[in-house]
PDB file of C-alpha atoms in Angstrom:
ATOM      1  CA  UNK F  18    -150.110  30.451 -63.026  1.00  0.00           C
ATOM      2  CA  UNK F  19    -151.313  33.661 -64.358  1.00  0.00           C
ATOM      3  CA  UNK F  20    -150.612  37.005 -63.451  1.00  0.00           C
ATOM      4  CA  UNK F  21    -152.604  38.576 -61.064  1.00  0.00           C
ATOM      5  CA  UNK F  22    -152.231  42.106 -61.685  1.00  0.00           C
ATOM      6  CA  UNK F  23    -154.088  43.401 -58.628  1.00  0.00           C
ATOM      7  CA  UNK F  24    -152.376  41.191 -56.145  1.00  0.00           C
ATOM      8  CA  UNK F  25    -150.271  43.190 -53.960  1.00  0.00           C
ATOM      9  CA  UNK F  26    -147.331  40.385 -53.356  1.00  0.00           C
ATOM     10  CA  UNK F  27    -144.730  40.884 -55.639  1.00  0.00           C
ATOM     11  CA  UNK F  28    -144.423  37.346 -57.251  1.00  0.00           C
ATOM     12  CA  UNK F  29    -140.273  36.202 -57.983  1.00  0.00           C
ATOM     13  CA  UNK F  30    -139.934  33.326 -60.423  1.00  0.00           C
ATOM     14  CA  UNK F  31    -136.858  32.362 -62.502  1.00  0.00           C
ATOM     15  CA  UNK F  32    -135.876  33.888 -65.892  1.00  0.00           C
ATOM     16  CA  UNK F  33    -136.881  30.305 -67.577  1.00  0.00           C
ATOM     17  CA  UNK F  34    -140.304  29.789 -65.985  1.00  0.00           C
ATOM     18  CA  UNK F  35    -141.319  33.657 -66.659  1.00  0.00           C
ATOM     19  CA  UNK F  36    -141.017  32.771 -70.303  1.00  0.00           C
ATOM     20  CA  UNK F  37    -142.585  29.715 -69.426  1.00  0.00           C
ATOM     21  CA  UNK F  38    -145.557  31.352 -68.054  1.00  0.00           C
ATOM     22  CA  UNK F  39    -145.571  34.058 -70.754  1.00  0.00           C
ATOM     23  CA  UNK F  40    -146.410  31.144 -73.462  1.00  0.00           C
ATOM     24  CA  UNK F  41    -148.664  29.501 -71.188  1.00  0.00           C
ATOM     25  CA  UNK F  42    -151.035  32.427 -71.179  1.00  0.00           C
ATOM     26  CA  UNK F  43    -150.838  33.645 -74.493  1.00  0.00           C
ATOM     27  CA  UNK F  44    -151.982  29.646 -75.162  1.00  0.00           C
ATOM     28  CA  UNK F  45    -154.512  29.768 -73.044  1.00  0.00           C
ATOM     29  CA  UNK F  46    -156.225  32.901 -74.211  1.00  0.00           C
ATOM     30  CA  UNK F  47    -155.346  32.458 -77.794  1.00  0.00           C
ATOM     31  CA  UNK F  48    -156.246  29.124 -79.840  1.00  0.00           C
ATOM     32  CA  UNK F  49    -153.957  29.732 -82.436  1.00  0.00           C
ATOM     33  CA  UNK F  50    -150.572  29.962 -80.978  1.00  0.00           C
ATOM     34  CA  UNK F  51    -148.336  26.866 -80.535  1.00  0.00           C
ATOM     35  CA  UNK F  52    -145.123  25.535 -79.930  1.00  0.00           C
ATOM     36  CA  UNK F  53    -142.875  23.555 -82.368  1.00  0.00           C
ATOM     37  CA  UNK F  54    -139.242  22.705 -82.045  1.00  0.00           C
ATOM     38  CA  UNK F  55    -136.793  19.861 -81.139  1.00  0.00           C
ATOM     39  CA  UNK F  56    -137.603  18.663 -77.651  1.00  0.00           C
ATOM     40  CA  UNK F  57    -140.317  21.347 -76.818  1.00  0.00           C
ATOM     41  CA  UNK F  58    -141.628  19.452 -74.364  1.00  0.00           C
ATOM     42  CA  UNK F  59    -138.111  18.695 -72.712  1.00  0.00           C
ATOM     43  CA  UNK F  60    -137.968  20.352 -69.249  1.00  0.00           C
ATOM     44  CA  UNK F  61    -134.835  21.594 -69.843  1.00  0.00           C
ATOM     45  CA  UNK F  62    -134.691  25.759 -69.464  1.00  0.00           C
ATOM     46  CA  UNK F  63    -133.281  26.029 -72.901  1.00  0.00           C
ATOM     47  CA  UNK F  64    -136.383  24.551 -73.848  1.00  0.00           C
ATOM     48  CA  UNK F  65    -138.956  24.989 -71.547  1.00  0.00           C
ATOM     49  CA  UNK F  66    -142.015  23.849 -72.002  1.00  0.00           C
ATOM     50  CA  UNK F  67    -142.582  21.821 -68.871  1.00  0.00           C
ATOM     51  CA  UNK F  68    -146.604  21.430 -68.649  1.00  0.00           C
ATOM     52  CA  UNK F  69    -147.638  22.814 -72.358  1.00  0.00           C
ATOM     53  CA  UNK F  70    -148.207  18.760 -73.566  1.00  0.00           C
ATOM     54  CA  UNK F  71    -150.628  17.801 -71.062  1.00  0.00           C
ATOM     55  CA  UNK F  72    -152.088  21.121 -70.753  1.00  0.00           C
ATOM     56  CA  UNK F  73    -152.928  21.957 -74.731  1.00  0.00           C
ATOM     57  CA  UNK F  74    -152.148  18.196 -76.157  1.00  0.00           C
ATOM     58  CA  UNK F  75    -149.600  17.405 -79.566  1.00  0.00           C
ATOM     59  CA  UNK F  76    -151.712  19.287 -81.726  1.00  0.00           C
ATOM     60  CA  UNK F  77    -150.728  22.574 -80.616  1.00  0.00           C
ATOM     61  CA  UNK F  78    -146.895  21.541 -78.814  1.00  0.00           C
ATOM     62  CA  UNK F  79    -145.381  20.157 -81.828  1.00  0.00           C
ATOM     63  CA  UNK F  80    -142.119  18.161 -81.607  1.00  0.00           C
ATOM     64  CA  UNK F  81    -140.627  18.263 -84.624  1.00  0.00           C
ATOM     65  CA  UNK F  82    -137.841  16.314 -86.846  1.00  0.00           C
ATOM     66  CA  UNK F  83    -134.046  17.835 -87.360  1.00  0.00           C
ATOM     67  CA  UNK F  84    -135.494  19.924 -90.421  1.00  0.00           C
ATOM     68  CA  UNK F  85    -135.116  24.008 -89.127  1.00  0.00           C
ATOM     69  CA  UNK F  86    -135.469  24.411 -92.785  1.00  0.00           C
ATOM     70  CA  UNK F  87    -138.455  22.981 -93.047  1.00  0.00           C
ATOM     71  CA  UNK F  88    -139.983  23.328 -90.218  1.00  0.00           C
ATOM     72  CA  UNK F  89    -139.393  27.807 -90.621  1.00  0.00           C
ATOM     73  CA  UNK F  90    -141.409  26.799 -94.292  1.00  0.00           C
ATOM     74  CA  UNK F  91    -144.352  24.995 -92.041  1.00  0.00           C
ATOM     75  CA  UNK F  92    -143.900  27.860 -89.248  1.00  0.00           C
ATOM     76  CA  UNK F  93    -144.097  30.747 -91.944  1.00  0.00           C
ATOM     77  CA  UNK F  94    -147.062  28.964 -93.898  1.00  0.00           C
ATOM     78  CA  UNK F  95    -149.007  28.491 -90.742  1.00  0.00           C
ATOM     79  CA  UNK F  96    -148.550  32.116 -89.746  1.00  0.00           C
ATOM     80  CA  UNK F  97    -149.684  33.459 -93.096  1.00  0.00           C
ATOM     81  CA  UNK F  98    -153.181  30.933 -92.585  1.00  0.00           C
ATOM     82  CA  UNK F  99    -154.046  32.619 -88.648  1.00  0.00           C
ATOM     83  CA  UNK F 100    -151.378  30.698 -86.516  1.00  0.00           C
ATOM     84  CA  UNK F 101    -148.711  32.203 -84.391  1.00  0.00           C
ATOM     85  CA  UNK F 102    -146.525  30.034 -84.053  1.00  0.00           C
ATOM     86  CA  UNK F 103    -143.252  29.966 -81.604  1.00  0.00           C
ATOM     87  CA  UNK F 104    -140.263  28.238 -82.636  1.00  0.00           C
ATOM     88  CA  UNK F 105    -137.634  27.310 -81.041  1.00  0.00           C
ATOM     89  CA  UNK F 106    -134.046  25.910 -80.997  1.00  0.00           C
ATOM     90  CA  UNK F 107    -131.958  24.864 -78.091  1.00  0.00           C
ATOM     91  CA  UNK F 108    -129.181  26.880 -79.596  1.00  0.00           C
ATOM     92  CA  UNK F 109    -129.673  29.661 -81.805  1.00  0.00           C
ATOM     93  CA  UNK F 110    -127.075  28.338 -83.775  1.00  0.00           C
ATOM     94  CA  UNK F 111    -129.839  25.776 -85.165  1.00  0.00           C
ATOM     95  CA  UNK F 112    -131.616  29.113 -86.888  1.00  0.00           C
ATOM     96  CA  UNK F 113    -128.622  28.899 -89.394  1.00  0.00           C
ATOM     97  CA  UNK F 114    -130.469  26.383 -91.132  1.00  0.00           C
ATOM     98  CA  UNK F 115    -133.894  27.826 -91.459  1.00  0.00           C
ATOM     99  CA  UNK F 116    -132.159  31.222 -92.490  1.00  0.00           C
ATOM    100  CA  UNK F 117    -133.392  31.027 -96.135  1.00  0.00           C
ATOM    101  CA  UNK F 118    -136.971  31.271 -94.773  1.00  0.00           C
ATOM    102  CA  UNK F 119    -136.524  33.295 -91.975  1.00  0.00           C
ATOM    103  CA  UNK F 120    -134.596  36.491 -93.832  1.00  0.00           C
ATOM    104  CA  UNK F 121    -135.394  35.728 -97.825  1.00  0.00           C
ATOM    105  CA  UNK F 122    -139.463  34.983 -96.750  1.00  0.00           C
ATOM    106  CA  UNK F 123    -140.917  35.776 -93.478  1.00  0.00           C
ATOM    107  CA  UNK F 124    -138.571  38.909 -93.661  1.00  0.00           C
ATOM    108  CA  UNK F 125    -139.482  40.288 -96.595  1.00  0.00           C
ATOM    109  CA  UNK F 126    -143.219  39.380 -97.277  1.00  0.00           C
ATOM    110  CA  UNK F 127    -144.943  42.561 -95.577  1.00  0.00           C
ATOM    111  CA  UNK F 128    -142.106  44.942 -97.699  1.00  0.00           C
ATOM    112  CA  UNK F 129    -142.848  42.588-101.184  1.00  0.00           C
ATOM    113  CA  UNK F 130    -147.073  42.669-100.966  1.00  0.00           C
ATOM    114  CA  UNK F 131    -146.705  46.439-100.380  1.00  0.00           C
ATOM    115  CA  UNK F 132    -148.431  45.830 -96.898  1.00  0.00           C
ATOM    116  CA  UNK F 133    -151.275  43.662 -98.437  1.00  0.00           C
ATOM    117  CA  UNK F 134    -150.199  40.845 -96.758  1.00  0.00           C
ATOM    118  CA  UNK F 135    -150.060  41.746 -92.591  1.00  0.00           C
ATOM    119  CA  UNK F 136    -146.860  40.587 -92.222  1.00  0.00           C
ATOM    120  CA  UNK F 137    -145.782  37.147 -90.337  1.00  0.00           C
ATOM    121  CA  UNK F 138    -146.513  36.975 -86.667  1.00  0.00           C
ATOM    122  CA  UNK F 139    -144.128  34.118 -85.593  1.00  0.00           C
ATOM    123  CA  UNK F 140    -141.757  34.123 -82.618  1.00  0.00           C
ATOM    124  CA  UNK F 141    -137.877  32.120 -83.449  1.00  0.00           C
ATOM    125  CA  UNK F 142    -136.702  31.904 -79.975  1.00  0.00           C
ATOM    126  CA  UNK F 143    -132.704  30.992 -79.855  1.00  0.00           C
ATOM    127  CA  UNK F 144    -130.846  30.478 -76.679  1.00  0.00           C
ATOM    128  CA  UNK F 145    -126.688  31.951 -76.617  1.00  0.00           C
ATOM    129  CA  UNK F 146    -124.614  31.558 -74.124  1.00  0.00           C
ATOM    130  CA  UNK F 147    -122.006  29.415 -72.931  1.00  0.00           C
ATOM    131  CA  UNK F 148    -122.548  26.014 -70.605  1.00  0.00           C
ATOM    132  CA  UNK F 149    -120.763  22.726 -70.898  1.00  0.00           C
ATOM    133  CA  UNK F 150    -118.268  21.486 -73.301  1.00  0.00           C
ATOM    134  CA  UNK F 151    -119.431  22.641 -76.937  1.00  0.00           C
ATOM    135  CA  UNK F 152    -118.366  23.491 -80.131  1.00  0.00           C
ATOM    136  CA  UNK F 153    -117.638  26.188 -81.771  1.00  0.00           C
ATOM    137  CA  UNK F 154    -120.575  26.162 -84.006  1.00  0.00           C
ATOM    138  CA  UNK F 155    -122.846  25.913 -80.611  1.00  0.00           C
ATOM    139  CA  UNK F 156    -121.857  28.682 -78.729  1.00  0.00           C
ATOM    140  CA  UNK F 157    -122.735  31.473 -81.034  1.00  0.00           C
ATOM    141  CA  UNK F 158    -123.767  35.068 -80.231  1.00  0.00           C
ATOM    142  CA  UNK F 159    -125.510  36.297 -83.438  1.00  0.00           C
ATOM    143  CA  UNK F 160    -128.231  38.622 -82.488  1.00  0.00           C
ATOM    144  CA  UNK F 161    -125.900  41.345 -84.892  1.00  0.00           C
ATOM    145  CA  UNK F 162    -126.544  39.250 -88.004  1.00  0.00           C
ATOM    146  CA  UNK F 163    -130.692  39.255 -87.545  1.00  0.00           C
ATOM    147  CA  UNK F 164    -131.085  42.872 -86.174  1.00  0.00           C
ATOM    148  CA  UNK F 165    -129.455  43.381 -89.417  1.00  0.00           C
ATOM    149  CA  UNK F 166    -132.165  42.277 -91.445  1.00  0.00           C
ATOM    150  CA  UNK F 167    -135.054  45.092 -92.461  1.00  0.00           C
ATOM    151  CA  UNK F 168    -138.569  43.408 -91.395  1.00  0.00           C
ATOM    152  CA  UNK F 169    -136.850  41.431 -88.196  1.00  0.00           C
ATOM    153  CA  UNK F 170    -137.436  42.475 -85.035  1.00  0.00           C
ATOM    154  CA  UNK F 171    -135.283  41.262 -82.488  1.00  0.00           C
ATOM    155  CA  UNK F 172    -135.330  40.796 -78.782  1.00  0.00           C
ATOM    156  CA  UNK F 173    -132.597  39.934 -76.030  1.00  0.00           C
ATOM    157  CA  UNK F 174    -134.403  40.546 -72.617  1.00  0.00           C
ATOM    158  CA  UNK F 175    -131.828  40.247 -69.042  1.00  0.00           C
ATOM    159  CA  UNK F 176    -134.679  40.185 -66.539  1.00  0.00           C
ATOM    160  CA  UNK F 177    -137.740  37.862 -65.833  1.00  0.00           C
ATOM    161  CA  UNK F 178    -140.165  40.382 -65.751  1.00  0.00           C
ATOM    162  CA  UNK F 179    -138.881  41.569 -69.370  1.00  0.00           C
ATOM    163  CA  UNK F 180    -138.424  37.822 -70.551  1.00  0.00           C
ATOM    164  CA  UNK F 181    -142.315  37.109 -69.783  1.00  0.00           C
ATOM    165  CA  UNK F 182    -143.224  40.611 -71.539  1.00  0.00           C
ATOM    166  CA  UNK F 183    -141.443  40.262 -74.641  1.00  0.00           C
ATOM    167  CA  UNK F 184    -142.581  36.732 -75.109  1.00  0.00           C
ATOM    168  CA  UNK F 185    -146.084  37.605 -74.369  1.00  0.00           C
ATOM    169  CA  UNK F 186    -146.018  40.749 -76.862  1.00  0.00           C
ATOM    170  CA  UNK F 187    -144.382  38.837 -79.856  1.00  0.00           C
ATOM    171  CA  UNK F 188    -147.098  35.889 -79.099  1.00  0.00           C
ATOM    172  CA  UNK F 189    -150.061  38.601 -78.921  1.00  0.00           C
ATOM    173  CA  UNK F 190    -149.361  41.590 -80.702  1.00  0.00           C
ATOM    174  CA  UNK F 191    -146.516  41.349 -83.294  1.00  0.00           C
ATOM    175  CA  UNK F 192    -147.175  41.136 -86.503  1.00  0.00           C
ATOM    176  CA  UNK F 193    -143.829  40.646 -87.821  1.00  0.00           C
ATOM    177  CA  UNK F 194    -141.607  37.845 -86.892  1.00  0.00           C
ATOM    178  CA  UNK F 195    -139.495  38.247 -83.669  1.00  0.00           C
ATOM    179  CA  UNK F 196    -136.326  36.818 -83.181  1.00  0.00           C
ATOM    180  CA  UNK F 197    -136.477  35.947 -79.051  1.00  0.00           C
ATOM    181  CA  UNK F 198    -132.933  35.626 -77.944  1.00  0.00           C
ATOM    182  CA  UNK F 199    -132.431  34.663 -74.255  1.00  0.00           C
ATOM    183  CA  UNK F 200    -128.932  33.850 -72.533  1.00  0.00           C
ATOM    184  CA  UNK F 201    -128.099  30.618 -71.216  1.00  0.00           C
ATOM    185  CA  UNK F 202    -126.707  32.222 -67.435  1.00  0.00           C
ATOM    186  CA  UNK F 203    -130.123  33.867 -67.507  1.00  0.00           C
ATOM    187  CA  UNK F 204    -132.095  30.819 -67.017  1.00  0.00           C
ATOM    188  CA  UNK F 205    -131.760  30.414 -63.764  1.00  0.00           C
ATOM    189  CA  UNK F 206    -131.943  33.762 -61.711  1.00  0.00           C
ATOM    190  CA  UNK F 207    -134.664  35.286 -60.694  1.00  0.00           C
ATOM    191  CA  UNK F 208    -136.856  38.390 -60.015  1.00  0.00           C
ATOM    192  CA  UNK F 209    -139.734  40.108 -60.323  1.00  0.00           C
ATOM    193  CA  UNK F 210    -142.703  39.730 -62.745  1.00  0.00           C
ATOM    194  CA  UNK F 211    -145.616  41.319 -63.066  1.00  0.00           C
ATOM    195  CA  UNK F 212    -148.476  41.491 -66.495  1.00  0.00           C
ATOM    196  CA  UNK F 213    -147.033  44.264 -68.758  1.00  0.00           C
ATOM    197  CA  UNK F 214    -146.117  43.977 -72.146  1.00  0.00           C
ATOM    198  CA  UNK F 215    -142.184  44.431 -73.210  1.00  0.00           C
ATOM    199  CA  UNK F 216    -143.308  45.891 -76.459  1.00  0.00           C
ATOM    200  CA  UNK F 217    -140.278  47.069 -79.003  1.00  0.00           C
ATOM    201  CA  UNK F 218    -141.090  50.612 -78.012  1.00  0.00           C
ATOM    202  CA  UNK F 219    -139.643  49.380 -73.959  1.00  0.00           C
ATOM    203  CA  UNK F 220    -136.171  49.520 -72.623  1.00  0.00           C
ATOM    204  CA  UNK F 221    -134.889  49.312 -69.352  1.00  0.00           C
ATOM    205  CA  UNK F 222    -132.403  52.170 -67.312  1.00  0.00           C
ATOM    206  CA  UNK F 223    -131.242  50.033 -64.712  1.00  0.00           C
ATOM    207  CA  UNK F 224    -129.201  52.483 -62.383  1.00  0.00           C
ATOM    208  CA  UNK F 225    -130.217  56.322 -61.392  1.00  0.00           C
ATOM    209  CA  UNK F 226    -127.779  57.896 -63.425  1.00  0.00           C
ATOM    210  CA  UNK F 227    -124.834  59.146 -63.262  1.00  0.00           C
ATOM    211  CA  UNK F 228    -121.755  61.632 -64.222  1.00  0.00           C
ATOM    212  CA  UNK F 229    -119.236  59.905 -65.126  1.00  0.00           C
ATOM    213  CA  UNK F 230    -119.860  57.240 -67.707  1.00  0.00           C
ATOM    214  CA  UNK F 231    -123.120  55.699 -69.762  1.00  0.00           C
ATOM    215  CA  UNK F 232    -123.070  51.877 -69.987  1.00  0.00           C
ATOM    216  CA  UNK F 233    -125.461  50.247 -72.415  1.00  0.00           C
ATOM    217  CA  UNK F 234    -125.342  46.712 -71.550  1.00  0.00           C
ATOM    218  CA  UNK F 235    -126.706  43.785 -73.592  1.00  0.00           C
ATOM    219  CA  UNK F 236    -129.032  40.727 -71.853  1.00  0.00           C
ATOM    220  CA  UNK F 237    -125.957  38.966 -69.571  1.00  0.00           C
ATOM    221  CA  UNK F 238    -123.843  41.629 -69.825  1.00  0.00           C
ATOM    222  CA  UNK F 239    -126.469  43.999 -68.292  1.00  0.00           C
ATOM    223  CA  UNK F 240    -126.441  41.790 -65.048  1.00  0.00           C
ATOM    224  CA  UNK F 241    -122.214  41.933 -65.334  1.00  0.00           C
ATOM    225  CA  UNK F 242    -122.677  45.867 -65.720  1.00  0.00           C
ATOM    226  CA  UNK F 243    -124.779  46.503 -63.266  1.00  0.00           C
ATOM    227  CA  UNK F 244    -121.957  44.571 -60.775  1.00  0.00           C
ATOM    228  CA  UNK F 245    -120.035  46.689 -62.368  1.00  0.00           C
ATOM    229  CA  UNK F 246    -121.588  49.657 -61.043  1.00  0.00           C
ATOM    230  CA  UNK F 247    -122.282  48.976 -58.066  1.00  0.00           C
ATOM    231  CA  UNK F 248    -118.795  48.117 -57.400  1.00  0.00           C
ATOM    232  CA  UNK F 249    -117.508  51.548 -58.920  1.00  0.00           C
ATOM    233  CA  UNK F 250    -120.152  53.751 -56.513  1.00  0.00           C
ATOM    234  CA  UNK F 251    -117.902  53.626 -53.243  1.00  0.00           C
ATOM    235  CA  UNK F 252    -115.195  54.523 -55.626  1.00  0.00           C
ATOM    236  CA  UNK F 253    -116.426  57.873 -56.198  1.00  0.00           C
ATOM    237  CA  UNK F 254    -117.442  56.727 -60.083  1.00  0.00           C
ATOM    238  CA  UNK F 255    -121.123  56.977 -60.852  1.00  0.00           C
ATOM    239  CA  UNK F 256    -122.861  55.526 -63.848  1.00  0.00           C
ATOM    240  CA  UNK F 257    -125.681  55.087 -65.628  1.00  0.00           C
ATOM    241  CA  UNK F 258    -126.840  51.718 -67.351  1.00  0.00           C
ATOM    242  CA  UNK F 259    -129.263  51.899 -70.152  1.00  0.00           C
ATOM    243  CA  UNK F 260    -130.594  47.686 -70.968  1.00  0.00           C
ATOM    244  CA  UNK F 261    -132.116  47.918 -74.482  1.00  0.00           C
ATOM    245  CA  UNK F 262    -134.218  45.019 -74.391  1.00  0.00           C
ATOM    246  CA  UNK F 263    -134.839  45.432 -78.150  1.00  0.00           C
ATOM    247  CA  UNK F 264    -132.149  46.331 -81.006  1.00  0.00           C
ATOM    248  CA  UNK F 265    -134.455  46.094 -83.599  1.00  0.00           C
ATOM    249  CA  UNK F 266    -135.996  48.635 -83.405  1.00  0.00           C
ATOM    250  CA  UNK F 267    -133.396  50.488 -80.956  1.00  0.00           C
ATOM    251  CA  UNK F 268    -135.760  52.747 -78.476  1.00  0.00           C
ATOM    252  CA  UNK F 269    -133.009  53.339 -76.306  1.00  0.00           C
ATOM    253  CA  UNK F 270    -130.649  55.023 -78.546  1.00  0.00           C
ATOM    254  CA  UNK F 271    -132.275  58.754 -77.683  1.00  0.00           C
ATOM    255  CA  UNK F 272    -131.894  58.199 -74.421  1.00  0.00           C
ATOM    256  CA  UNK F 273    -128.148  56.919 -74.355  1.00  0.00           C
ATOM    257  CA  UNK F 274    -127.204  59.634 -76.833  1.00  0.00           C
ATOM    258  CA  UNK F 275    -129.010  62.479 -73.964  1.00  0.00           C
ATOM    259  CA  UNK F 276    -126.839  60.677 -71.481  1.00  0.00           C
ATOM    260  CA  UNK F 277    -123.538  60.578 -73.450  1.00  0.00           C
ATOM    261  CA  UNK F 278    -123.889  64.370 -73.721  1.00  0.00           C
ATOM    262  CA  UNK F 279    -123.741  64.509 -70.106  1.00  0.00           C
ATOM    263  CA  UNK F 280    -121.389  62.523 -69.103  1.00  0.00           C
ATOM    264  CA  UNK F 281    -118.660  62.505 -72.366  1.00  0.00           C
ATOM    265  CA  UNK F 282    -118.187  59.089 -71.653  1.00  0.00           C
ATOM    266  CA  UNK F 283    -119.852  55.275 -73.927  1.00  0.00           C
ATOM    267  CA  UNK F 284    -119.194  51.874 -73.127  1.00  0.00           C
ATOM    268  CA  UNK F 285    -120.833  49.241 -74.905  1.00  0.00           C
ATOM    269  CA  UNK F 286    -121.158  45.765 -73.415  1.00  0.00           C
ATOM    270  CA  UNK F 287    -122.367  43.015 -75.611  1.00  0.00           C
ATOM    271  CA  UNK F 288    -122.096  39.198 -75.572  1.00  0.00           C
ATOM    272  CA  UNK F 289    -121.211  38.640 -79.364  1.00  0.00           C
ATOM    273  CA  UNK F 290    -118.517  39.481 -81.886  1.00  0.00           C
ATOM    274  CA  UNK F 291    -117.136  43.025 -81.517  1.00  0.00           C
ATOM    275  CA  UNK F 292    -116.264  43.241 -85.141  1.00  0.00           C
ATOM    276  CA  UNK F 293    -119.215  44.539 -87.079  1.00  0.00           C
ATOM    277  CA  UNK F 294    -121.613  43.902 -83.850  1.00  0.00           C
ATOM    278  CA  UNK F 295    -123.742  45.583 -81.974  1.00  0.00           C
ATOM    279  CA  UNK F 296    -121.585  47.479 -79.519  1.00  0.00           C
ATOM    280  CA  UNK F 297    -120.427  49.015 -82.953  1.00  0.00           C
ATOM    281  CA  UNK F 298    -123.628  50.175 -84.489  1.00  0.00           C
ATOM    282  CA  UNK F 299    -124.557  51.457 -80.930  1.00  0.00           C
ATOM    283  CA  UNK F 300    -121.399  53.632 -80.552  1.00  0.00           C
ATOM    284  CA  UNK F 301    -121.325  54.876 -84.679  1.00  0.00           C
ATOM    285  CA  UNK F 302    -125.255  55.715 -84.016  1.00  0.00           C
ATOM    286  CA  UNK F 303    -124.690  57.822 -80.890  1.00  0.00           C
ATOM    287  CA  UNK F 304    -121.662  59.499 -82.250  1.00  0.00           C
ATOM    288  CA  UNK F 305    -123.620  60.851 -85.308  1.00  0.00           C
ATOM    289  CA  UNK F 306    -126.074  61.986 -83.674  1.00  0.00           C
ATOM    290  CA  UNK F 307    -123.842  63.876 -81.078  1.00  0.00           C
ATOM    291  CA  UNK F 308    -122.692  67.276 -82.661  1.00  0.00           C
ATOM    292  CA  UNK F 309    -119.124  67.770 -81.449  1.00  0.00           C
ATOM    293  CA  UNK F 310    -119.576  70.763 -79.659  1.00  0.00           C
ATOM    294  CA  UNK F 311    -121.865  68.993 -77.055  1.00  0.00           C
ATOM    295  CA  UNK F 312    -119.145  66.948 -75.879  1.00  0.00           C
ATOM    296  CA  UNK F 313    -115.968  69.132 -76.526  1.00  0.00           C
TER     297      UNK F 313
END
């Protein structure tokens, strides 16, 4: 159901249906966005697409064959003719195979035709996370690796309302591909939505601020920080929590780096690999841009 922005009940719907709904619009008003991926129409939150099938038929909801490969290839071709296409894996880990394509092409094309060429508006959405009993190879945080990559822009929303805007933005207005990463202990919970766009310009501060330390808290992690603070308030320790929503670009770093100057205090919570990771790159950029006489 769409988003009624002048209703005046707040709607609550789960982290999984809000990106749910976000494709479902962007389909409706636009033609030339579809779906591909293993199981797409599998009602399964890592997967959503519960209703897209009946609703916009196999032309535009596209299962396709164990070829990520491939299918990136098809994805990036049909992009550079007018489609916007969303793809996505149960598991980011399934990106590894279309990597070629997605950092050596769809990466690189806008950079390599000096701009003549717009740039390639698809959408790779990858789920993280832990759940049952899997490998090692499907349990993966590697949002560090893409937000690496110069022409990337990368996502990893912790709210439904931000879920449904970032989805609706990279099907709508991106022009470069977005890598949509959502965590698997997200699916479920749920909050507010409303029609705004989570462009890569948004982040979120989740608390009011405080004195004593700055958290900046990464999709799951910000829902474990903000426990976090709310635990430490009757203490006597206040914090503030910054929740990125992009880190590629990184709007939030200003802000964090205005707050560390306050309170003296960073911690960086993020759901991957320390070494070489975000939390990393997030404390090395705030520390060079905090002369040491603001914090001595």
């Amino acid at each position: 159901m769409a988003t009624d922005p002048t209703a005046s009940t707040v709607r609550h719907i789960t982290f999984s249906d809000a990106i749910l709904e976000a494709v479902t619009e962007a389909m409706t008003a636009d033609p030339s966005v579809l779906v591909m991926g293993v199981g797409v129409d599998d009602p399964l939150p890592t997967r959503n697409a519960s209703g897209l099938v009946e609703k916009f038929g196999r032309e535009r909801v596209i299962g396709t064959p164990l070829s990520e490969d491939g299918m990136t290839g098809a994805a990036i071709g049909m992009a550079l003719a007018g489609m916007r296409p969303l793809q996505v894996h149960g598991r980011i880990d399934f990106s590894m195979l279309g990597m070629n394509q997605i950092v050596n092409i769809a990466a690189k094309i806008r950079g390599m035709y000096a701009g003549a060429i717009g740039g390639v508006p698809i959408t790779v959405r990858g789920t993280i996370g832990r759940s049952w009993g899997q490998g090692g190879q499907h349990s993966q945080g590697l949002q560090s690796l893409f937000a690496h990559i110069p022409g990337l822009r990368v996502v990893m929303p912790s709210t439904p309302a931000d879920a449904k805007g970032a989805m609706a933005w990279s099907l709508t207005e991106s022009k470069d591909p977005v890598i949509f990463i959502d965590h698997r202990m997200l699916h479920k919970m749920t909050g507010p939505v409303d029609a705004e766009l989570r462009g890569p310009d948004q982040w979120r501060d989740a608390a009011d601020g405080g004195d004593d330390l700055t958290i900046v808290a990464l999709s799951y992690m910000a829902v474990e920080a903000q426990r976090a603070v709310e635990i430490l308030r009757p203490l006597g320790v206040s914090c503030s929590l910054f929740d990125p929503i992009w880190i590629r670009p990184l709007p939030v770093l200003n802000a964090v780096v205005t707050d560390v100057a306050h309170t003296r205090r960073l911690l960086v919570v993020d759901c991957g690999w320390p070494t070489y990771g975000f939390s990393a790159e997030m404390v090395a950029a705030v520390a060079e841009r905090t002369p040491i006489e603001r914090v001595a």
